[in-house]
XYZ file of C-alpha atoms in Angstrom:
646
model
C 88.506 23.384 -15.747
C 86.299 22.086 -12.952
C 83.360 19.771 -13.604
C 80.990 22.461 -12.312
C 82.319 24.952 -14.862
C 82.123 22.289 -17.574
C 78.489 21.572 -16.712
C 77.701 25.298 -16.853
C 79.395 25.739 -20.230
C 77.627 22.673 -21.627
C 74.235 23.986 -20.534
C 74.969 27.344 -22.178
C 76.396 25.766 -25.338
C 73.564 23.261 -25.877
C 70.604 25.570 -25.408
C 69.615 25.029 -29.054
C 69.372 21.291 -28.347
C 67.801 21.634 -24.923
C 64.746 23.647 -25.947
C 63.059 20.559 -27.417
C 63.699 18.599 -24.258
C 62.544 21.460 -22.039
C 59.373 21.868 -24.086
C 58.625 18.149 -23.800
C 59.114 18.280 -20.030
C 57.068 21.427 -19.394
C 54.262 20.219 -21.646
C 54.132 16.766 -20.022
C 54.234 18.045 -16.440
C 51.617 20.744 -17.164
C 49.243 18.188 -18.686
C 49.624 15.725 -15.862
C 49.464 18.236 -13.015
C 46.359 19.926 -14.464
C 44.671 16.567 -14.876
C 45.532 15.352 -11.375
C 44.443 18.687 -9.894
C 41.016 18.062 -11.414
C 41.047 14.556 -9.971
C 41.367 15.922 -6.431
C 38.953 18.833 -6.943
C 36.036 18.338 -4.499
C 33.619 19.932 -6.983
C 33.657 16.762 -9.088
C 32.475 14.589 -6.215
C 29.318 16.683 -6.029
C 28.302 15.508 -9.496
C 25.239 13.330 -9.591
C 25.247 10.221 -11.755
C 26.577 6.736 -11.930
C 30.108 7.851 -12.852
C 32.034 9.651 -10.106
C 34.140 12.511 -11.415
C 37.270 11.916 -9.362
C 37.133 8.151 -9.902
C 36.934 8.561 -13.682
C 39.845 10.998 -13.717
C 41.891 8.706 -11.463
C 41.522 5.821 -13.898
C 42.438 8.069 -16.823
C 45.499 9.442 -15.016
C 47.079 5.977 -15.119
C 46.870 5.988 -18.933
C 48.168 9.548 -18.972
C 51.255 8.454 -17.001
C 51.998 5.768 -19.604
C 51.615 8.216 -22.525
C 53.751 10.892 -20.843
C 56.454 8.412 -19.792
C 56.820 7.010 -23.315
C 56.913 10.519 -24.747
C 59.632 11.729 -22.368
C 61.722 8.600 -22.827
C 61.538 8.977 -26.593
C 62.363 12.700 -26.424
C 65.358 11.879 -24.229
C 66.489 9.250 -26.755
C 66.537 11.874 -29.517
C 68.276 14.337 -27.198
C 71.042 11.954 -26.098
C 71.711 10.832 -29.678
C 72.130 14.426 -30.805
C 74.862 14.784 -28.162
C 76.648 11.548 -29.101
C 79.599 13.339 -30.727
C 80.029 15.492 -27.622
C 80.062 12.362 -25.455
C 82.675 10.830 -27.775
C 84.856 13.948 -27.451
C 84.651 13.696 -23.654
C 85.978 10.153 -23.892
C 88.770 11.229 -26.269
C 90.075 13.816 -23.754
C 90.226 11.153 -21.046
C 86.980 11.412 -19.103
C 85.642 8.082 -17.904
C 82.142 6.947 -18.763
C 81.212 7.351 -15.098
C 82.249 11.022 -15.064
C 80.488 11.646 -18.371
C 77.334 10.109 -16.922
C 77.716 12.323 -13.861
C 78.007 15.459 -16.041
C 74.927 14.537 -18.066
C 73.000 13.611 -14.906
C 73.817 16.958 -13.285
C 72.720 18.859 -16.392
C 69.599 16.752 -16.615
C 68.805 17.270 -12.939
C 68.867 21.061 -13.328
C 66.812 21.001 -16.518
C 64.389 18.300 -15.468
C 63.311 19.617 -12.102
C 63.497 23.256 -13.222
C 61.170 22.423 -16.111
C 58.983 20.417 -13.746
C 58.440 23.470 -11.516
C 57.520 25.595 -14.541
C 55.238 22.822 -15.823
C 53.389 22.549 -12.516
C 52.829 26.315 -12.490
C 51.483 26.210 -16.054
C 49.339 23.158 -15.256
C 47.887 24.786 -12.144
C 47.081 27.932 -14.142
C 45.295 25.860 -16.804
C 43.383 23.652 -14.370
C 40.617 26.248 -13.890
C 40.117 26.454 -17.661
C 39.864 22.666 -17.859
C 37.364 22.624 -15.003
C 35.258 25.282 -16.756
C 35.272 23.201 -19.953
C 34.263 20.090 -18.002
C 31.413 21.886 -16.215
C 30.201 23.277 -19.542
C 30.176 19.816 -21.145
C 28.398 18.001 -18.317
C 25.979 20.854 -17.631
C 27.028 21.621 -14.052
C 25.993 25.122 -13.021
C 28.870 25.916 -10.682
C 31.752 28.368 -10.549
C 35.158 26.920 -11.425
C 37.694 28.112 -8.864
C 41.420 27.504 -8.559
C 42.198 25.061 -5.768
C 45.782 24.050 -5.027
C 45.951 20.367 -4.170
C 48.872 19.072 -2.052
C 47.901 15.512 -3.090
C 48.239 16.471 -6.759
C 51.645 18.057 -6.085
C 52.951 14.975 -4.270
C 51.598 12.598 -6.898
C 53.135 14.635 -9.737
C 56.552 14.808 -8.028
C 56.555 11.053 -7.342
C 55.532 10.146 -10.888
C 58.058 12.409 -12.608
C 60.825 11.478 -10.189
C 60.250 7.845 -11.219
C 60.366 8.864 -14.900
C 63.618 10.765 -14.180
C 65.181 7.606 -12.784
C 64.140 5.731 -15.939
C 65.718 8.452 -18.093
C 68.948 8.247 -16.099
C 68.990 4.475 -16.504
C 68.484 4.879 -20.259
C 71.350 7.385 -20.470
C 73.642 5.160 -18.416
C 73.006 2.146 -20.641
C 73.506 4.272 -23.775
C 76.882 5.606 -22.610
C 78.035 2.215 -21.344
C 77.214 0.313 -24.542
C 78.630 2.805 -27.073
C 82.244 2.815 -28.236
C 83.992 6.032 -29.190
C 83.701 5.209 -32.896
C 80.003 4.345 -32.680
C 79.256 7.595 -30.838
C 80.513 9.567 -33.838
C 78.284 7.521 -36.162
C 74.997 7.456 -34.171
C 73.395 10.434 -35.911
C 74.635 9.506 -39.357
C 73.442 5.908 -39.449
C 70.876 5.575 -42.202
C 69.302 2.836 -44.169
C 71.233 1.748 -47.256
C 69.583 2.521 -50.533
C 69.101 -0.188 -53.074
C 68.378 -0.107 -56.780
C 66.290 -3.207 -57.272
C 62.970 -3.924 -55.642
C 63.548 -7.089 -53.556
C 60.988 -9.884 -53.526
C 60.490 -9.526 -49.752
C 59.384 -5.925 -50.208
C 56.848 -6.936 -52.825
C 55.495 -9.694 -50.565
C 55.350 -7.396 -47.506
C 53.691 -4.668 -49.535
C 50.915 -6.838 -50.949
C 50.442 -8.754 -47.683
C 50.195 -5.543 -45.622
C 47.471 -4.031 -47.771
C 45.679 -7.402 -47.942
C 45.633 -7.847 -44.145
C 44.268 -4.336 -43.594
C 41.497 -4.884 -46.146
C 40.735 -8.284 -44.597
C 40.353 -6.692 -41.154
C 38.082 -4.029 -42.627
C 35.928 -6.687 -44.261
C 35.458 -8.602 -41.004
C 34.594 -5.413 -39.079
C 32.030 -4.437 -41.717
C 30.331 -7.848 -41.363
C 30.726 -8.076 -37.584
C 27.010 -7.771 -36.808
C 25.587 -8.839 -40.141
C 25.015 -12.493 -39.287
C 28.315 -14.323 -39.373
C 29.440 -13.725 -35.776
C 26.612 -14.569 -33.450
C 27.781 -15.816 -30.054
C 29.979 -14.033 -27.514
C 32.871 -16.415 -28.135
C 32.661 -15.923 -31.908
C 32.391 -12.152 -31.400
C 35.498 -12.113 -29.181
C 37.502 -14.204 -31.666
C 36.377 -11.957 -34.523
C 37.552 -8.832 -32.663
C 40.933 -10.448 -31.919
C 41.232 -11.354 -35.597
C 40.385 -7.791 -36.635
C 42.947 -6.260 -34.273
C 45.644 -8.743 -35.238
C 45.172 -8.414 -38.989
C 44.924 -4.607 -38.958
C 47.924 -4.040 -36.641
C 50.158 -6.552 -38.447
C 48.929 -5.228 -41.782
C 49.766 -1.667 -40.697
C 53.299 -2.713 -39.730
C 53.817 -4.470 -43.069
C 52.288 -1.462 -44.819
C 55.025 0.788 -43.441
C 57.654 -1.920 -43.814
C 56.941 -2.717 -47.428
C 53.769 -1.281 -48.929
C 54.848 2.384 -48.961
C 58.220 1.728 -50.573
C 56.581 -0.864 -52.870
C 54.045 1.699 -54.138
C 56.668 4.435 -54.501
C 58.976 2.003 -56.300
C 56.190 1.333 -58.769
C 55.874 5.098 -59.287
C 59.623 5.399 -59.806
C 59.657 2.448 -62.182
C 56.767 3.919 -64.171
C 58.854 7.081 -64.627
C 61.858 5.059 -65.786
C 63.907 6.236 -62.814
C 63.778 9.887 -63.894
C 62.400 11.758 -60.885
C 61.896 15.477 -60.484
C 63.546 17.431 -57.680
C 60.311 17.418 -55.676
C 60.051 13.629 -56.021
C 63.695 13.114 -55.038
C 63.281 15.245 -51.912
C 60.022 13.566 -50.903
C 59.366 10.096 -52.285
C 62.936 8.814 -52.276
C 63.518 9.838 -48.664
C 60.197 8.426 -47.460
C 60.772 5.083 -49.231
C 63.754 4.282 -47.046
C 62.953 6.055 -43.790
C 59.472 4.605 -43.365
C 60.892 1.093 -43.443
C 63.257 1.829 -40.557
C 60.490 3.591 -38.597
C 57.811 0.959 -39.287
C 57.316 -0.052 -35.629
C 57.096 3.541 -34.351
C 54.673 4.544 -37.107
C 52.551 1.450 -36.433
C 52.242 2.388 -32.755
C 51.408 6.009 -33.590
C 48.825 4.976 -36.190
C 47.194 2.349 -33.960
C 46.869 4.591 -30.919
C 45.719 7.507 -33.108
C 42.985 5.283 -34.530
C 42.077 4.211 -30.982
C 41.925 7.824 -29.790
C 39.824 8.982 -32.759
C 37.535 5.956 -32.450
C 36.925 6.311 -28.715
C 36.394 10.056 -28.985
C 33.971 9.545 -31.895
C 31.977 6.937 -29.964
C 31.818 9.047 -26.806
C 30.761 12.097 -28.833
C 28.147 9.991 -30.638
C 26.691 9.093 -27.228
C 26.819 12.707 -26.050
C 25.420 14.020 -29.331
C 22.569 11.486 -29.258
C 21.430 12.042 -25.665
C 18.188 13.808 -26.627
C 17.225 11.249 -29.270
C 18.087 8.394 -26.909
C 15.967 9.956 -24.163
C 13.043 10.307 -26.592
C 13.285 6.588 -27.359
C 13.175 5.866 -23.625
C 10.129 8.076 -23.074
C 8.427 9.976 -25.947
C 6.888 12.672 -23.718
C 8.454 15.067 -21.242
C 7.113 12.999 -18.353
C 5.509 9.561 -18.102
C 3.569 8.082 -15.167
C 1.710 4.803 -14.784
C -0.833 5.479 -12.007
C -3.874 7.737 -12.720
C -3.702 9.176 -9.206
C -0.050 10.164 -9.707
C -0.917 11.705 -13.056
C -3.632 13.907 -11.583
C -1.502 14.947 -8.605
C 1.456 15.844 -10.841
C -0.728 17.806 -13.278
C -2.266 19.706 -10.376
C 1.174 20.561 -8.992
C 2.243 21.868 -12.398
C -0.965 23.862 -12.758
C -0.437 25.426 -9.339
C 3.049 26.515 -10.483
C 1.523 28.123 -13.594
C 2.795 25.449 -16.007
C 0.354 24.397 -18.724
C 0.508 20.802 -19.947
C -0.799 18.404 -22.598
C -1.710 14.846 -21.688
C -1.369 11.733 -23.854
C -3.126 8.446 -23.038
C -2.549 5.224 -24.937
C -3.834 1.774 -24.117
C -0.999 -0.707 -24.475
C -1.615 -4.351 -25.344
C 1.203 -6.879 -25.014
C 1.010 -9.618 -27.626
C 3.179 -12.402 -28.960
C 4.171 -11.968 -32.593
C 5.889 -14.064 -35.230
C 8.437 -11.636 -36.758
C 10.389 -14.089 -38.899
C 9.347 -12.343 -42.129
C 10.499 -8.864 -41.075
C 13.516 -9.662 -38.861
C 16.692 -11.270 -40.191
C 17.952 -12.194 -36.758
C 21.681 -12.555 -36.251
C 21.368 -14.021 -32.772
C 21.626 -17.688 -31.986
C 18.376 -19.283 -33.083
C 16.560 -21.289 -30.497
C 13.205 -22.980 -30.536
C 10.443 -20.380 -30.566
C 12.858 -17.475 -30.972
C 10.806 -15.978 -33.808
C 7.953 -15.358 -31.333
C 8.632 -12.120 -29.454
C 6.419 -9.937 -27.289
C 5.558 -6.519 -28.708
C 3.626 -3.530 -27.394
C 0.526 -2.888 -29.532
C -1.250 0.485 -29.708
C -4.524 1.670 -31.304
C -4.160 3.960 -34.346
C -6.823 6.310 -32.956
C -4.575 7.073 -29.993
C -1.614 8.083 -32.185
C -1.947 11.423 -33.940
C -1.630 11.467 -37.725
C -1.956 7.696 -38.281
C -4.675 6.052 -40.364
C -4.489 2.377 -41.349
C -6.705 -0.253 -42.882
C -7.370 -3.677 -41.370
C -4.407 -5.368 -43.085
C -1.813 -2.683 -42.324
C 0.409 -1.890 -39.360
C 3.226 0.497 -38.461
C 6.387 -0.068 -36.426
C 7.327 2.816 -34.113
C 10.264 3.311 -31.762
C 12.802 1.311 -33.767
C 16.443 1.727 -32.719
C 19.697 1.428 -34.633
C 20.786 -1.450 -32.403
C 17.635 -3.471 -33.185
C 18.015 -2.792 -36.897
C 21.650 -3.914 -36.913
C 21.488 -6.839 -34.473
C 18.191 -8.283 -35.650
C 18.177 -7.159 -39.280
C 14.879 -5.270 -39.085
C 13.321 -4.434 -42.470
C 11.236 -1.317 -42.975
C 8.416 -3.446 -44.428
C 7.193 -7.031 -44.005
C 4.527 -9.304 -42.564
C 4.072 -10.164 -38.883
C 1.573 -12.460 -37.178
C 0.061 -11.300 -33.868
C -1.105 -14.177 -31.665
C -4.032 -14.063 -29.274
C -5.451 -16.746 -27.018
C -7.562 -18.369 -29.758
C -6.614 -16.788 -33.069
C -3.715 -15.215 -34.971
C -3.898 -12.040 -37.042
C -1.471 -11.413 -39.900
C -0.794 -7.801 -40.865
C 1.691 -6.083 -43.155
C 4.048 -3.528 -41.670
C 4.080 -0.760 -44.272
C 6.714 1.466 -42.618
C 9.097 1.642 -39.663
C 9.562 4.857 -37.661
C 12.262 5.814 -35.166
C 9.970 7.942 -32.962
C 8.704 6.035 -29.920
C 5.033 6.110 -28.906
C 5.272 4.444 -25.464
C 7.970 4.337 -22.810
C 10.666 1.709 -22.546
C 8.674 0.110 -19.719
C 6.191 -1.204 -22.302
C 8.320 -1.640 -25.422
C 11.362 -3.282 -23.729
C 13.593 -1.895 -26.480
C 11.609 -3.485 -29.313
C 9.515 -1.568 -31.864
C 5.885 -0.971 -30.928
C 3.047 -1.947 -33.315
C 0.299 0.477 -34.365
C -2.851 -1.327 -35.581
C -6.137 -0.404 -37.178
C -8.742 0.411 -34.485
C -11.037 -2.542 -35.303
C -8.109 -4.983 -35.396
C -6.776 -3.604 -32.121
C -10.150 -4.068 -30.408
C -10.399 -7.581 -31.803
C -6.942 -8.462 -30.501
C -7.744 -6.834 -27.176
C -10.715 -9.152 -26.686
C -8.503 -12.171 -27.420
C -5.436 -11.011 -25.432
C -3.444 -13.420 -23.293
C -3.934 -12.312 -19.671
C -0.542 -13.596 -18.510
C 1.268 -11.180 -20.868
C -0.567 -7.998 -19.857
C 0.939 -5.390 -17.574
C -0.841 -4.334 -14.358
C -0.773 -0.755 -15.710
C -2.197 -1.170 -19.238
C -2.418 2.552 -20.017
C 0.550 4.754 -20.886
C 0.200 8.319 -19.548
C 2.442 10.989 -21.099
C 2.605 14.627 -20.011
C 4.170 17.423 -22.093
C 4.960 20.950 -20.937
C 3.557 23.523 -23.374
C 6.133 26.246 -22.630
C 9.578 24.647 -22.973
C 11.162 27.478 -20.990
C 9.401 26.075 -17.915
C 10.597 22.498 -18.478
C 13.416 22.730 -15.945
C 11.002 24.049 -13.315
C 8.569 21.235 -14.120
C 11.386 18.712 -13.752
C 12.214 20.076 -10.313
C 8.584 19.509 -9.276
C 8.859 15.964 -10.653
C 12.043 15.409 -8.625
C 10.355 16.695 -5.479
C 7.664 14.019 -5.909
C 10.398 11.341 -5.679
C 8.880 9.012 -8.261
C 10.664 5.721 -8.916
C 11.423 4.543 -12.483
C 10.545 1.025 -11.369
C 6.963 2.261 -11.008
C 6.893 3.423 -14.625
C 7.721 7.076 -13.931
C 10.151 8.810 -16.322
C 11.416 12.341 -16.805
C 12.833 12.915 -20.282
C 14.635 16.061 -19.107
C 16.295 14.231 -16.200
C 17.356 11.351 -18.441
C 19.014 13.846 -20.804
C 20.823 15.607 -17.952
C 22.042 12.329 -16.410
C 23.298 11.020 -19.748
C 25.022 14.303 -20.552
C 26.670 14.273 -17.141
C 27.969 10.723 -17.510
C 28.842 10.824 -21.208
C 30.178 14.384 -20.945
C 32.679 13.279 -18.308
C 33.700 10.271 -20.395
C 34.015 12.462 -23.503
C 36.152 14.962 -21.567
C 38.483 12.226 -20.312
C 38.767 10.530 -23.703
C 39.202 13.892 -25.407
C 41.939 14.927 -22.978
C 43.814 11.659 -23.442
C 43.286 11.809 -27.200
C 44.594 15.374 -27.331
C 47.568 14.347 -25.201
C 48.462 11.538 -27.542
C 47.898 13.716 -30.599
C 50.337 16.311 -29.290
C 52.901 13.759 -28.097
C 52.819 11.745 -31.328
C 52.922 14.962 -33.360
C 55.932 16.102 -31.341
C 57.646 12.748 -31.876
C 57.191 13.010 -35.649
C 58.318 16.640 -35.499
C 61.419 15.705 -33.482
C 62.229 13.020 -36.052
C 61.918 15.559 -38.860
C 64.318 17.839 -36.996
C 66.825 15.012 -36.738
C 66.414 14.125 -40.411
C 66.745 17.787 -41.355
C 70.079 18.061 -39.564
C 71.300 14.885 -41.292
C 70.169 16.082 -44.742
C 71.675 19.568 -44.372
C 74.843 18.696 -46.395
C 72.618 17.506 -49.260
C 70.803 20.842 -49.290
C 74.180 22.616 -49.355
C 75.154 20.675 -52.493
C 71.798 21.382 -54.157
C 72.087 25.090 -53.346
C 75.582 25.174 -54.859
C 74.190 23.517 -57.992
C 71.846 26.478 -58.421
C 68.565 25.342 -56.872
C 66.761 28.143 -55.057
C 65.279 27.827 -51.535
C 61.839 27.917 -53.162
C 62.707 24.899 -55.348
C 63.827 22.893 -52.318
C 60.947 24.020 -50.119
C 58.323 22.731 -52.565
C 59.876 19.282 -52.367
C 59.987 19.513 -48.561
C 56.305 20.470 -48.428
C 55.475 17.458 -50.556
C 57.570 15.305 -48.221
C 55.767 16.525 -45.096
C 52.395 15.805 -46.692
C 53.487 12.162 -46.880
C 55.362 12.055 -43.539
C 52.389 13.337 -41.578
C 49.602 12.547 -44.023
C 50.188 8.803 -44.422
C 49.994 7.945 -40.668
C 47.025 10.315 -40.311
C 45.161 8.868 -43.307
C 45.737 5.276 -42.174
C 44.676 6.141 -38.606
C 41.509 7.850 -39.837
C 40.716 4.853 -42.032
C 41.183 2.413 -39.134
C 39.014 4.515 -36.829
C 36.263 4.863 -39.444
C 35.849 1.114 -39.874
C 36.072 0.555 -36.106
C 33.372 3.154 -35.386
C 31.247 2.064 -38.341
C 31.052 -1.515 -37.060
C 29.501 -0.708 -33.670
C 28.392 2.922 -33.497
C 24.718 1.975 -33.161
C 25.402 0.635 -29.657
C 26.311 4.161 -28.524
C 23.761 6.499 -30.088
C 21.462 7.471 -32.905
C 23.703 9.634 -35.109
C 26.938 8.551 -36.845
C 28.166 10.995 -39.453
C 28.047 14.417 -37.807
C 29.910 13.475 -34.575
C 32.462 11.293 -36.362
C 33.236 13.822 -39.097
C 33.594 16.658 -36.562
C 36.049 14.626 -34.482
C 38.084 13.657 -37.564
C 38.208 17.235 -38.867
C 39.380 18.636 -35.520
C 41.976 15.875 -35.140
C 43.241 16.482 -38.689
C 43.471 20.251 -38.178
C 45.466 19.908 -34.953
C 47.705 17.224 -36.446
C 48.446 19.416 -39.467
C 50.006 22.040 -37.199
C 53.017 19.767 -36.633
C 53.439 19.301 -40.386
C 53.453 23.083 -40.785
C 56.042 23.437 -37.998
C 58.219 20.844 -39.757
C 58.067 22.817 -43.008
C 59.092 25.997 -41.148
C 62.013 24.120 -39.535
C 63.186 22.828 -42.921
C 62.878 26.334 -44.316
C 65.418 27.491 -41.724
C 67.668 24.491 -42.446
C 67.644 25.279 -46.187
C 68.376 28.950 -45.477
C 71.367 28.037 -43.288
C 72.704 25.367 -45.663
C 74.635 27.885 -47.744
């Protein structure tokens, strides 16, 4: 029999093993080619904003290469191990390791580059859909057309050719290092069971859970006052990462089996069939897979966290824009205001105008702020924008009262702002103490006046008194805030175009709320798309890895199912135990990853937007739903294994 005929027969014989490998290849190439095609699409370079479309995708493609390479190398490892007995048989009939490597390389060459061609076709077909999704997210009103990119083709071929060489190197080292005897034992090597719970497992179990909880505690207190300088903040973040990652590894290494051992001990060693098929298997296999599960959990938490933060920013664009400028448009010069209003009137757009005198005053805020920043001499005196109550609709105060308006989540977290408290406003010759009776999120002046701090609303008489005693050196050259609102919101886009045609500069105090929203959606939408794409890629690759492992374990456990079937257990009896097992196999890494991401997002979400729960919960629910698909596929695979076991 010639080697060519042998290669052909092997390809035909191993189709049931190859389909996993082929799927991994086609999926990886399709993802990468679609992503790189977007990178070279000229439509993205027409986007306006501080983040260039192609540049952002180029940076993300580097991470995508790393994810895809690791996935393919791991899939190849599973594939080559499943063929270990076949490789051993080749050696028994006299083939040298070099010839065996040549046979495998030839088979791999046909499969790899054949799958790569199919993957590029699939990726090119999906690239238009991805571009449509991206345009929808960032608000670009343009048609998404298919554009074949020679640069994307060349880049994809080069990248996957390099990965092919790595796979061949891995196969060569595997064949070279294995003896004939070890090749027949590769797929049957399992962890030895033990009856007693060793002391090391107890220590690892308690230490793992303790380190994770310790990391959570530090992250919860990260901005509460203990970590104040940049150096302390950096060290705290390193400590959080170290404790959580090491704790996660020890959790899989000892905590899971420690907890399940306690369950088994509480039952006196008498476990039901479901518990034998699920808990007993997980106790031993999770220890041997601790490093892999730690990596999957850590990167899952990173993906969920980054996607949650980017969606928080995207979800909060309108609220953030309202904190920057409370009206649709803001101008600082009366002449500009009149000219802009006249232009809107000419276009048939009715408007409402808001005018507020803005006084800048020093204030002692030590009784309402619990600052977490480094205290320096005079730090408690900050400059605040002060506004008359009569110029804010719906506000009525007495001479001893004040309101805070335009507070942000970042100020509340970083500086420990209370909703109520006393402040002292300082003039040139006297100081006035008032009590802040409430704190509102809605801004009343633009960021130009407030500088990110809450604005103060005072009683009219107190405001006039402070105005007479104001410090001239603190006052702005444009002491009146002019806000313009469009009555008919359907005409807001047209009004914004008129604003853009005027070419106002933000440095002159001119703001367009609509334009700020569009710019932020463009920038954050692109970031969210990139993070979401990478997160989805890792979700699918990690889910496939866990699914591949379940397939390998299912093949190994098939003789056990045969024995149980002969003892009289029905497929339904076995399947219930398998379902319970998959809940733990997929549920434990998912639950730990969700927990890590929650505490990570919770510690710094206020730096990214105004809303936490809705964006974060939506991301977690979608991630959980997609992840659960692989658990369902594993149950269906085991169902077939159980059916074939007898």
